[in-house]
Amino acid sequence: MGSKEGNALPVIVRVLDASASEAARTSAVCAKLSHSCTDPILYTDSASCLQDLADKSTDILIIDLETIGGDEALEAYAVRCPKAVILAVSSRGSVSRAVSAMRSGAHDFLTKPFSLDALASKITFQLEQRRPVPAPVAPAQSEPQDIRPASVNSDLAPQSNPQEPVREAMNRLIGHSAQMRDIHDQISRMAPSQAPVFITGESGTGKELCAKAVHDLSDRRPSRFVTLNCAAIPRDLIESEIFGYVRGAFTGAVDNRAGAAEQADGGTLFLDEIGEMDLLLQSKLLRFLQTGTFQRLGDTQSRKVDARIICATNRNPVAEISAGRFREDLYYRLHVLPIHLPPLRERRDDILPLAETFLERYSKEERRGFRGFDADAEARIVSYSWPGNVRQLENTIRQMVVMNDGAAITFDMLPMVIRDQSSRPNAIIDLSRERSRVAAPSRPFGSIEPLWAQERRIIEDTLDAFDGNIAMAAAALEISPSTIYRKRQSWTERSLLPLMS
């Protein structure tokens, strides 16, 4: 969809669902979209869908998580259509599952059964977000007669302002701590080189953003930045994903296909989670790095490309070499320009700026009125250890924005795992803050509402908010639907007790 301007061309919709009737029902959303659509393409099996995503253009992908085996498998689809709007749907909905799906590449999530209006609303919003924005025209210097489309202006922007790519690349890596200033300096120095870059860091620290910044600041910026996640692709397919294949190379290879290395010719090939690559393929990658040549799977012709290699791993490469899982010669070939991204807990000065950036972004996207954090929420966000790093912080902010509304994020809006001091070993409690809290006024014992009654009020209010939809209410309360059924049964039994006595 990134190649289309506005709504000039009809959008291409693909639907993957093991149930043909469900796929057909979902595809009817095309009739409710204001954008013109081609006839939707329906799939009931993953293999044919993956093949088409790799070879053909896609604007909207609606994918049933049960069909592909869960939200963890979603990443393999996302990497094949990075510019498409991906909507994940599932009959087992929860907030944690929605967050996990979005972490794996989905732009939004819906619980089955859903209305076509709700699906159309989410798709329309995502498509609107992707509309090209016309570049402002400078009043004095520009010529009125020379009016170009927005997409052309955006292509010419780096030429008119050489500093724009630098700011754009660095702005993605948010942070003003000493560690991040050092990272920015390393990227600026490494970008003009043609040598391989080896990025290490825990999951969620921003390794792909770092790789993209290196590419955007290099002379290769006009060419492609091709990403391949070695952990998201099945082991028997990864060689063909990197080097491509010819027709008849294996069952299902009905045409010739260029691999990631060939697509990155003149640009950058980013191999994410390279520590997951098996040893046999590591030797082929080493040969490619040494000679710049390779053969498509099933082909006898050698091909030569010029692609800069950037790789990343969340593992300790030295430990992987000692364990025999990573080739030492490949490590030294790749480990020329190393960058280590520190975990978020080691750069706490960056936590609040990141949280504020995500809050502003998702408040605008979800049409909420949040403007910041209250003191208690801010203190807990900064003190929390964030084991999932920036990715966890981003998804937590998004979850709070979706599930709440107000002028500021309060402590009570934080997920329980973050509010709970016991979730962080040796947590420090700020006693001065505790002492400064206004003590709750004492009340007669009889005026205190029993716990079961408080639970009933909260659950019934939530059900009212979602028009009686138990699945959605359960997701909002972060409990299972069966808990609501069980609670309602207990309330019924409690109301019958006086009648039986």
Short mmCIF file of C-alpha atoms in Angstrom, two decimals:
data_model
loop_
_atom_site.label_atom_id
_atom_site.label_comp_id
_atom_site.label_asym_id
_atom_site.label_seq_id
_atom_site.Cartn_x
_atom_site.Cartn_y
_atom_site.Cartn_z
CA MET A 1 0.00 0.00 0.00
CA GLY A 2 2.97 2.28 0.45
CA SER A 3 3.25 2.60 -3.34
CA LYS A 4 -0.28 3.96 -3.77
CA GLU A 5 -1.22 7.60 -3.49
CA GLY A 6 -4.40 8.31 -1.57
CA ASN A 7 -7.31 6.25 -2.87
CA ALA A 8 -6.29 6.31 -6.57
CA LEU A 9 -5.97 2.53 -6.74
CA PRO A 10 -8.31 -0.04 -5.19
CA VAL A 11 -6.97 -1.71 -2.04
CA ILE A 12 -6.13 -5.41 -2.09
CA VAL A 13 -7.75 -7.37 0.75
CA ARG A 14 -6.71 -10.86 1.83
CA VAL A 15 -8.50 -12.94 4.49
CA LEU A 16 -7.05 -16.06 6.13
CA ASP A 17 -9.45 -18.25 8.15
CA ALA A 18 -9.64 -22.05 8.33
CA SER A 19 -13.44 -21.73 8.18
CA ALA A 20 -14.48 -20.86 4.62
CA SER A 21 -17.80 -19.45 5.85
CA GLU A 22 -16.04 -17.21 8.40
CA ALA A 23 -13.60 -16.03 5.74
CA ALA A 24 -16.49 -15.18 3.41
CA ARG A 25 -18.36 -13.33 6.17
CA THR A 26 -15.25 -11.34 7.10
CA SER A 27 -14.57 -10.41 3.46
CA ALA A 28 -18.00 -8.75 3.30
CA VAL A 29 -16.39 -5.83 5.16
CA CYS A 30 -15.20 -4.55 1.76
CA ALA A 31 -18.74 -3.37 1.05
CA LYS A 32 -18.64 -1.17 4.16
CA LEU A 33 -15.36 0.58 3.37
CA SER A 34 -15.28 4.02 1.78
CA HIS A 35 -12.17 2.92 -0.14
CA SER A 36 -12.66 0.98 -3.35
CA CYS A 37 -11.47 -2.63 -3.07
CA THR A 38 -10.56 -5.40 -5.47
CA ASP A 39 -12.41 -8.70 -5.04
CA PRO A 40 -11.16 -10.02 -1.67
CA ILE A 41 -8.83 -13.06 -1.81
CA LEU A 42 -9.79 -15.79 0.70
CA TYR A 43 -7.54 -18.51 2.13
CA THR A 44 -8.28 -21.46 4.35
CA ASP A 45 -4.66 -22.66 4.66
CA SER A 46 -1.55 -20.78 5.76
CA ALA A 47 0.88 -22.02 3.09
CA SER A 48 -0.87 -20.48 0.09
CA CYS A 49 -1.42 -17.23 1.98
CA LEU A 50 2.27 -16.99 2.94
CA GLN A 51 3.26 -17.63 -0.67
CA ASP A 52 1.03 -14.85 -2.02
CA LEU A 53 2.13 -12.39 0.67
CA ALA A 54 5.73 -12.93 -0.36
CA ASP A 55 5.10 -12.51 -4.10
CA LYS A 56 2.12 -10.17 -4.44
CA SER A 57 0.95 -6.79 -3.21
CA THR A 58 -1.26 -6.63 -0.13
CA ASP A 59 -2.96 -3.64 1.48
CA ILE A 60 -5.17 -5.29 4.10
CA LEU A 61 -4.63 -8.69 5.74
CA ILE A 62 -7.29 -10.04 8.11
CA ILE A 63 -5.94 -13.12 9.83
CA ASP A 64 -7.49 -15.63 12.24
CA LEU A 65 -4.99 -16.46 14.99
CA GLU A 66 -6.35 -19.97 15.58
CA THR A 67 -5.77 -20.77 11.89
CA ILE A 68 -2.04 -19.94 12.08
CA GLY A 69 -1.46 -21.53 15.48
CA GLY A 70 -1.44 -18.46 17.74
CA ASP A 71 -0.21 -14.89 17.91
CA GLU A 72 3.45 -15.99 18.01
CA ALA A 73 3.15 -17.18 14.39
CA LEU A 74 1.89 -13.76 13.25
CA GLU A 75 5.38 -12.35 12.79
CA ALA A 76 6.03 -14.58 9.76
CA TYR A 77 3.10 -12.92 7.99
CA ALA A 78 4.01 -9.40 9.09
CA VAL A 79 7.55 -9.60 7.67
CA ARG A 80 6.15 -10.56 4.25
CA CYS A 81 3.86 -7.53 3.97
CA PRO A 82 5.46 -4.77 6.07
CA LYS A 83 3.31 -1.99 4.55
CA ALA A 84 -0.04 -3.78 4.84
CA VAL A 85 -2.68 -3.14 7.49
CA ILE A 86 -2.87 -6.36 9.54
CA LEU A 87 -6.00 -7.08 11.60
CA ALA A 88 -5.80 -10.12 13.92
CA VAL A 89 -9.05 -11.81 14.95
CA SER A 90 -9.59 -14.59 17.49
CA SER A 91 -12.38 -16.39 19.28
CA ARG A 92 -10.26 -16.28 22.45
CA GLY A 93 -9.97 -12.58 23.15
CA SER A 94 -8.20 -10.90 26.06
CA VAL A 95 -6.19 -7.75 26.61
CA SER A 96 -2.96 -9.73 26.97
CA ARG A 97 -3.65 -11.57 23.72
CA ALA A 98 -4.45 -8.34 21.90
CA VAL A 99 -1.20 -6.80 23.14
CA SER A 100 0.75 -9.93 22.17
CA ALA A 101 -0.77 -9.90 18.68
CA MET A 102 0.11 -6.24 18.18
CA ARG A 103 3.61 -6.95 19.46
CA SER A 104 3.94 -9.65 16.78
CA GLY A 105 2.93 -7.31 13.96
CA ALA A 106 -0.83 -6.73 14.02
CA HIS A 107 -2.10 -3.16 13.87
CA ASP A 108 -5.31 -4.00 15.73
CA PHE A 109 -7.24 -6.90 17.23
CA LEU A 110 -10.88 -8.02 17.32
CA THR A 111 -12.57 -10.76 19.32
CA LYS A 112 -14.96 -13.10 17.50
CA PRO A 113 -17.82 -12.74 16.97
CA PHE A 114 -17.42 -9.14 15.81
CA SER A 115 -19.63 -6.84 13.78
CA LEU A 116 -18.59 -5.85 10.26
CA ASP A 117 -19.10 -2.22 11.28
CA ALA A 118 -16.48 -2.57 14.02
CA LEU A 119 -14.05 -4.23 11.60
CA ALA A 120 -14.69 -1.57 8.94
CA SER A 121 -14.08 1.19 11.49
CA LYS A 122 -10.71 -0.22 12.50
CA ILE A 123 -9.60 -0.76 8.88
CA THR A 124 -10.72 2.73 7.84
CA PHE A 125 -8.80 4.30 10.71
CA GLN A 126 -5.59 2.44 9.79
CA LEU A 127 -5.96 3.36 6.10
CA GLU A 128 -6.50 7.01 6.99
CA GLN A 129 -3.31 6.94 9.06
CA ARG A 130 -1.40 5.85 5.97
CA ARG A 131 -2.62 8.65 3.68
CA PRO A 132 0.22 10.79 2.31
CA VAL A 133 0.26 14.19 3.98
CA PRO A 134 0.93 17.10 1.57
CA ALA A 135 4.20 18.83 2.34
CA PRO A 136 3.87 22.51 3.30
CA VAL A 137 5.01 24.96 0.65
CA ALA A 138 7.52 27.61 1.71
CA PRO A 139 5.88 30.98 1.02
CA ALA A 140 8.75 33.04 -0.42
CA GLN A 141 11.26 30.62 -1.92
CA SER A 142 9.01 28.15 -3.73
CA GLU A 143 7.53 28.80 -7.16
CA PRO A 144 3.69 28.77 -7.20
CA GLN A 145 3.57 27.17 -10.65
CA ASP A 146 5.76 24.24 -9.63
CA ILE A 147 3.26 22.25 -7.56
CA ARG A 148 4.14 18.56 -7.15
CA PRO A 149 2.29 15.65 -5.55
CA ALA A 150 3.05 15.02 -1.87
CA SER A 151 4.86 11.76 -2.63
CA VAL A 152 7.28 13.56 -4.97
CA ASN A 153 7.92 16.30 -2.41
CA SER A 154 8.72 13.70 0.24
CA ASP A 155 11.23 12.06 -2.10
CA LEU A 156 12.92 15.42 -2.75
CA ALA A 157 12.94 16.49 0.92
CA PRO A 158 16.35 14.90 1.71
CA GLN A 159 17.89 16.87 -1.19
CA SER A 160 16.40 20.18 -0.05
CA ASN A 161 17.43 19.65 3.57
CA PRO A 162 20.41 17.29 4.07
CA GLN A 163 19.92 17.29 7.86
CA GLU A 164 16.37 15.87 7.60
CA PRO A 165 17.44 12.19 7.23
CA VAL A 166 19.77 12.58 10.20
CA ARG A 167 17.02 13.97 12.45
CA GLU A 168 14.47 11.44 11.18
CA ALA A 169 16.79 8.48 11.78
CA MET A 170 17.87 9.58 15.25
CA ASN A 171 14.36 10.62 16.35
CA ARG A 172 13.27 7.00 16.11
CA LEU A 173 15.77 6.12 18.85
CA ILE A 174 14.26 8.23 21.62
CA GLY A 175 16.52 9.04 24.55
CA HIS A 176 18.83 11.70 25.94
CA SER A 177 20.70 9.59 28.50
CA ALA A 178 24.48 9.26 28.29
CA GLN A 179 24.07 5.71 26.92
CA MET A 180 21.76 6.82 24.11
CA ARG A 181 23.96 9.79 23.20
CA ASP A 182 26.81 7.30 22.84
CA ILE A 183 24.60 5.05 20.65
CA HIS A 184 23.70 8.02 18.42
CA ASP A 185 27.40 8.85 18.06
CA GLN A 186 28.27 5.24 17.14
CA ILE A 187 25.52 5.13 14.51
CA SER A 188 26.71 8.40 12.94
CA ARG A 189 30.27 7.07 12.70
CA MET A 190 29.30 3.61 11.40
CA ALA A 191 26.70 4.66 8.82
CA PRO A 192 29.08 5.83 6.03
CA SER A 193 31.07 2.56 6.21
CA GLN A 194 30.33 -0.54 4.14
CA ALA A 195 31.42 -2.91 6.94
CA PRO A 196 28.93 -5.27 8.66
CA VAL A 197 27.23 -4.07 11.85
CA PHE A 198 26.53 -6.46 14.74
CA ILE A 199 23.81 -5.27 17.15
CA THR A 200 23.26 -6.97 20.52
CA GLY A 201 20.69 -6.30 23.21
CA GLU A 202 17.74 -7.80 25.04
CA SER A 203 14.41 -8.27 23.28
CA GLY A 204 12.52 -5.01 22.91
CA THR A 205 15.50 -2.65 23.14
CA GLY A 206 15.08 -1.34 19.56
CA LYS A 207 17.62 -3.32 17.53
CA GLU A 208 15.67 -3.00 14.27
CA LEU A 209 15.25 0.76 14.75
CA CYS A 210 19.00 1.00 15.29
CA ALA A 211 19.66 -0.96 12.08
CA LYS A 212 17.25 1.26 10.14
CA ALA A 213 19.00 4.37 11.47
CA VAL A 214 22.35 3.06 10.20
CA HIS A 215 20.79 2.46 6.77
CA ASP A 216 19.05 5.85 6.63
CA LEU A 217 22.26 7.72 7.43
CA SER A 218 24.30 5.82 4.82
CA ASP A 219 24.74 6.33 1.08
CA ARG A 220 22.46 3.30 0.62
CA ARG A 221 19.40 5.17 1.87
CA PRO A 222 17.76 5.47 -1.59
CA SER A 223 17.89 1.65 -1.95
CA ARG A 224 15.92 -0.98 -0.03
CA PHE A 225 16.23 -1.89 3.63
CA VAL A 226 15.21 -5.56 3.70
CA THR A 227 14.43 -7.19 7.07
CA LEU A 228 14.45 -10.92 7.69
CA ASN A 229 13.60 -12.29 11.14
CA CYS A 230 15.45 -15.59 11.41
CA ALA A 231 13.41 -16.64 14.46
CA ALA A 232 10.02 -16.08 12.77
CA ILE A 233 10.65 -18.26 9.70
CA PRO A 234 10.58 -22.09 9.84
CA ARG A 235 14.03 -23.65 9.61
CA ASP A 236 13.30 -25.45 6.33
CA LEU A 237 12.20 -22.19 4.66
CA ILE A 238 14.84 -19.74 5.81
CA GLU A 239 17.42 -20.59 3.12
CA SER A 240 14.89 -19.92 0.36
CA GLU A 241 13.85 -16.70 2.14
CA ILE A 242 17.45 -15.41 2.11
CA PHE A 243 18.68 -16.67 -1.26
CA GLY A 244 15.44 -17.28 -3.19
CA TYR A 245 14.51 -20.27 -5.33
CA VAL A 246 13.72 -21.32 -8.88
CA ARG A 247 10.62 -23.00 -10.17
CA GLY A 248 10.48 -26.67 -9.21
CA ALA A 249 13.11 -26.38 -6.46
CA PHE A 250 10.64 -27.94 -4.03
CA THR A 251 6.95 -28.80 -3.80
CA GLY A 252 4.97 -25.61 -4.12
CA ALA A 253 7.74 -23.64 -5.90
CA VAL A 254 5.62 -22.75 -8.93
CA ASP A 255 7.67 -19.74 -10.00
CA ASN A 256 11.10 -18.14 -9.64
CA ARG A 257 11.50 -15.90 -6.62
CA ALA A 258 14.23 -13.51 -5.53
CA GLY A 259 15.34 -13.87 -1.91
CA ALA A 260 16.08 -11.17 0.64
CA ALA A 261 19.76 -10.94 -0.38
CA GLU A 262 18.83 -10.22 -4.00
CA GLN A 263 16.10 -7.74 -3.01
CA ALA A 264 18.65 -5.84 -0.90
CA ASP A 265 21.08 -5.37 -3.82
CA GLY A 266 22.47 -1.85 -3.50
CA GLY A 267 20.84 -1.47 -0.08
CA THR A 268 20.94 -3.12 3.33
CA LEU A 269 20.04 -6.65 4.45
CA PHE A 270 19.06 -6.81 8.14
CA LEU A 271 19.18 -10.31 9.64
CA ASP A 272 17.32 -10.11 12.95
CA GLU A 273 17.79 -12.83 15.60
CA ILE A 274 20.71 -14.33 13.67
CA GLY A 275 21.47 -16.53 16.69
CA GLU A 276 18.46 -18.68 15.69
CA MET A 277 20.03 -19.64 12.34
CA ASP A 278 21.11 -23.30 12.11
CA LEU A 279 24.78 -24.19 11.53
CA LEU A 280 24.38 -25.47 7.95
CA LEU A 281 22.87 -22.19 6.80
CA GLN A 282 25.50 -20.26 8.76
CA SER A 283 28.19 -21.79 6.51
CA LYS A 284 26.30 -20.69 3.37
CA LEU A 285 25.90 -17.20 4.79
CA LEU A 286 29.64 -17.08 5.51
CA ARG A 287 30.40 -17.98 1.89
CA PHE A 288 28.01 -15.25 0.73
CA LEU A 289 29.74 -12.69 2.97
CA GLN A 290 33.18 -13.71 1.69
CA THR A 291 32.36 -13.63 -2.03
CA GLY A 292 29.15 -11.62 -2.38
CA THR A 293 27.81 -14.48 -4.55
CA PHE A 294 25.08 -17.07 -3.96
CA GLN A 295 22.79 -19.49 -5.76
CA ARG A 296 19.03 -19.58 -5.57
CA LEU A 297 17.69 -22.83 -4.17
CA GLY A 298 17.54 -25.37 -7.01
CA ASP A 299 19.62 -23.18 -9.36
CA THR A 300 23.12 -23.73 -10.80
CA GLN A 301 23.73 -20.10 -11.75
CA SER A 302 25.72 -17.93 -9.33
CA ARG A 303 24.49 -14.41 -8.69
CA LYS A 304 26.40 -11.47 -7.24
CA VAL A 305 24.89 -8.66 -5.19
CA ASP A 306 26.14 -5.64 -3.29
CA ALA A 307 24.31 -5.54 0.04
CA ARG A 308 25.49 -4.26 3.38
CA ILE A 309 24.83 -6.75 6.18
CA ILE A 310 23.48 -5.71 9.56
CA CYS A 311 22.56 -8.43 12.02
CA ALA A 312 21.15 -8.52 15.54
CA THR A 313 20.70 -11.02 18.34
CA ASN A 314 19.31 -11.02 21.88
CA ARG A 315 21.72 -13.80 22.83
CA ASN A 316 25.32 -13.65 24.03
CA PRO A 317 27.25 -14.54 20.84
CA VAL A 318 30.38 -15.61 22.74
CA ALA A 319 28.32 -18.02 24.87
CA GLU A 320 26.62 -19.33 21.70
CA ILE A 321 30.05 -20.01 20.15
CA SER A 322 31.19 -21.85 23.30
CA ALA A 323 28.01 -23.95 23.20
CA GLY A 324 28.66 -24.86 19.56
CA ARG A 325 25.52 -23.14 18.27
CA PHE A 326 27.24 -20.32 16.36
CA ARG A 327 30.23 -20.48 14.02
CA GLU A 328 33.24 -18.59 15.31
CA ASP A 329 34.44 -17.66 11.81
CA LEU A 330 31.01 -16.23 10.95
CA TYR A 331 31.03 -14.23 14.19
CA TYR A 332 34.34 -12.57 13.35
CA ARG A 333 33.18 -11.88 9.81
CA LEU A 334 30.02 -10.13 11.11
CA HIS A 335 31.34 -8.59 14.33
CA VAL A 336 33.19 -5.70 12.67
CA LEU A 337 31.18 -2.72 13.95
CA PRO A 338 29.46 -3.76 17.21
CA ILE A 339 26.63 -1.83 18.90
CA HIS A 340 25.16 -2.89 22.24
CA LEU A 341 21.74 -1.49 23.15
CA PRO A 342 21.36 -1.29 26.95
CA PRO A 343 18.14 -2.48 28.60
CA LEU A 344 15.66 0.18 29.69
CA ARG A 345 16.35 -0.42 33.39
CA GLU A 346 19.94 0.77 32.81
CA ARG A 347 18.85 4.07 31.26
CA ARG A 348 15.99 5.21 33.48
CA ASP A 349 16.39 8.82 32.35
CA ASP A 350 14.83 7.75 29.03
CA ILE A 351 11.77 5.97 30.47
CA LEU A 352 9.59 9.04 30.98
CA PRO A 353 10.39 10.70 27.60
CA LEU A 354 9.57 7.37 25.90
CA ALA A 355 6.33 6.98 27.88
CA GLU A 356 5.25 10.55 27.05
CA THR A 357 5.98 9.99 23.35
CA PHE A 358 3.92 6.79 23.27
CA LEU A 359 1.11 8.43 25.26
CA GLU A 360 0.89 11.31 22.80
CA ARG A 361 0.97 8.95 19.80
CA TYR A 362 -1.72 6.53 21.01
CA SER A 363 -3.96 9.20 22.56
CA LYS A 364 -4.15 10.77 19.11
CA GLU A 365 -4.64 7.41 17.40
CA GLU A 366 -7.36 6.23 19.82
CA ARG A 367 -8.94 9.71 20.11
CA ARG A 368 -8.36 9.98 23.86
CA GLY A 369 -7.74 13.12 25.92
CA PHE A 370 -4.63 12.08 27.89
CA ARG A 371 -2.03 14.81 28.40
CA GLY A 372 0.39 13.18 30.82
CA PHE A 373 0.82 11.06 33.99
CA ASP A 374 -0.06 11.83 37.59
CA ALA A 375 2.77 11.79 40.17
CA ASP A 376 2.13 8.26 41.45
CA ALA A 377 1.87 6.73 37.98
CA GLU A 378 4.98 8.57 36.84
CA ALA A 379 6.99 7.37 39.86
CA ARG A 380 5.97 3.74 39.32
CA ILE A 381 6.64 3.83 35.57
CA VAL A 382 10.15 5.14 36.19
CA SER A 383 10.90 2.68 39.03
CA TYR A 384 9.56 -0.45 37.29
CA SER A 385 12.22 -2.78 35.83
CA TRP A 386 10.59 -3.22 32.36
CA PRO A 387 11.91 -6.72 31.56
CA GLY A 388 10.39 -6.39 28.06
CA ASN A 389 12.17 -3.04 27.60
CA VAL A 390 10.87 -0.37 25.20
CA ARG A 391 8.45 -2.76 23.50
CA GLN A 392 6.79 -3.62 26.82
CA LEU A 393 6.61 0.05 27.78
CA GLU A 394 5.02 0.96 24.44
CA ASN A 395 2.43 -1.81 24.61
CA THR A 396 1.62 -0.99 28.24
CA ILE A 397 0.97 2.67 27.38
CA ARG A 398 -1.18 1.61 24.43
CA GLN A 399 -3.19 -0.78 26.59
CA MET A 400 -3.86 1.93 29.19
CA VAL A 401 -4.92 4.43 26.53
CA VAL A 402 -7.32 1.95 24.90
CA MET A 403 -8.89 0.80 28.17
CA ASN A 404 -9.21 4.18 29.92
CA ASP A 405 -9.90 7.87 29.34
CA GLY A 406 -9.13 11.06 31.21
CA ALA A 407 -6.75 13.99 31.35
CA ALA A 408 -3.89 11.97 32.89
CA ILE A 409 -2.82 8.37 33.39
CA THR A 410 -3.33 7.56 37.09
CA PHE A 411 -1.70 4.91 39.25
CA ASP A 412 -4.92 2.84 39.25
CA MET A 413 -4.84 2.66 35.44
CA LEU A 414 -1.49 0.84 35.48
CA PRO A 415 -1.69 -2.92 34.87
CA MET A 416 -1.57 -4.95 38.08
CA VAL A 417 1.81 -6.49 37.23
CA ILE A 418 3.31 -2.98 37.22
CA ARG A 419 1.36 -1.60 40.22
CA ASP A 420 2.36 -4.58 42.38
CA GLN A 421 5.61 -3.80 44.21
CA SER A 422 6.28 -7.53 44.63
CA SER A 423 6.67 -7.84 40.84
CA ARG A 424 10.09 -6.21 41.21
CA PRO A 425 12.62 -7.87 43.55
CA ASN A 426 13.88 -5.63 46.38
CA ALA A 427 11.39 -2.93 45.45
CA ILE A 428 11.92 0.34 47.28
CA ILE A 429 8.85 1.95 48.81
CA ASP A 430 8.94 5.74 49.05
CA LEU A 431 7.88 6.20 52.67
CA SER A 432 7.71 10.00 52.39
CA ARG A 433 5.14 9.63 49.62
CA GLU A 434 3.18 7.11 51.70
CA ARG A 435 3.18 9.40 54.75
CA SER A 436 2.05 12.36 52.66
CA ARG A 437 -1.07 10.58 51.46
CA VAL A 438 -4.26 11.93 53.03
CA ALA A 439 -5.64 9.33 55.40
CA ALA A 440 -9.03 7.97 54.44
CA PRO A 441 -11.75 9.17 56.81
CA SER A 442 -12.94 6.51 59.23
CA ARG A 443 -16.38 5.10 58.52
CA PRO A 444 -18.80 2.99 60.55
CA PHE A 445 -18.34 -0.73 59.99
CA GLY A 446 -21.84 -1.10 58.60
CA SER A 447 -21.21 1.41 55.81
CA ILE A 448 -18.41 -0.69 54.27
CA GLU A 449 -19.60 -2.57 51.20
CA PRO A 450 -18.79 -6.32 51.24
CA LEU A 451 -16.18 -7.51 48.73
CA TRP A 452 -18.67 -9.64 46.77
CA ALA A 453 -20.95 -6.60 46.39
CA GLN A 454 -18.07 -4.44 45.16
CA GLU A 455 -17.14 -7.14 42.65
CA ARG A 456 -20.75 -7.37 41.48
CA ARG A 457 -21.01 -3.60 41.02
CA ILE A 458 -17.75 -3.42 39.03
CA ILE A 459 -18.60 -6.39 36.80
CA GLU A 460 -22.17 -5.22 36.14
CA ASP A 461 -20.98 -1.68 35.33
CA THR A 462 -18.47 -3.14 32.87
CA LEU A 463 -21.12 -5.33 31.26
CA ASP A 464 -23.34 -2.26 30.87
CA ALA A 465 -20.45 -0.41 29.22
CA PHE A 466 -20.08 -3.21 26.66
CA ASP A 467 -23.83 -3.77 26.10
CA GLY A 468 -23.78 -7.12 27.89
CA ASN A 469 -20.88 -8.57 25.87
CA ILE A 470 -19.22 -10.90 28.41
CA ALA A 471 -16.10 -11.55 26.31
CA MET A 472 -15.33 -7.84 25.92
CA ALA A 473 -16.11 -7.10 29.57
CA ALA A 474 -13.79 -9.92 30.65
CA ALA A 475 -11.02 -8.57 28.42
CA ALA A 476 -11.42 -5.09 29.91
CA LEU A 477 -11.30 -6.47 33.48
CA GLU A 478 -8.41 -8.83 32.61
CA ILE A 479 -10.32 -11.89 33.81
CA SER A 480 -11.65 -14.89 31.93
CA PRO A 481 -15.29 -14.98 30.74
CA SER A 482 -15.83 -18.09 32.87
CA THR A 483 -15.08 -16.00 35.98
CA ILE A 484 -17.97 -13.68 35.12
CA TYR A 485 -20.32 -16.63 34.55
CA ARG A 486 -19.22 -18.14 37.87
CA LYS A 487 -19.68 -14.86 39.77
CA ARG A 488 -23.17 -14.31 38.33
CA GLN A 489 -24.15 -17.83 39.37
CA SER A 490 -22.93 -17.18 42.92
CA TRP A 491 -24.93 -13.92 43.08
CA THR A 492 -28.08 -15.78 41.97
CA GLU A 493 -27.54 -18.42 44.66
CA ARG A 494 -26.91 -15.73 47.28
CA SER A 495 -30.21 -13.96 46.39
CA LEU A 496 -32.12 -17.24 46.72
CA LEU A 497 -30.84 -17.97 50.24
CA PRO A 498 -33.39 -15.71 52.07
CA LEU A 499 -36.25 -17.33 50.14
CA MET A 500 -35.14 -20.83 51.14
CA SER A 501 -34.77 -20.02 54.84
#
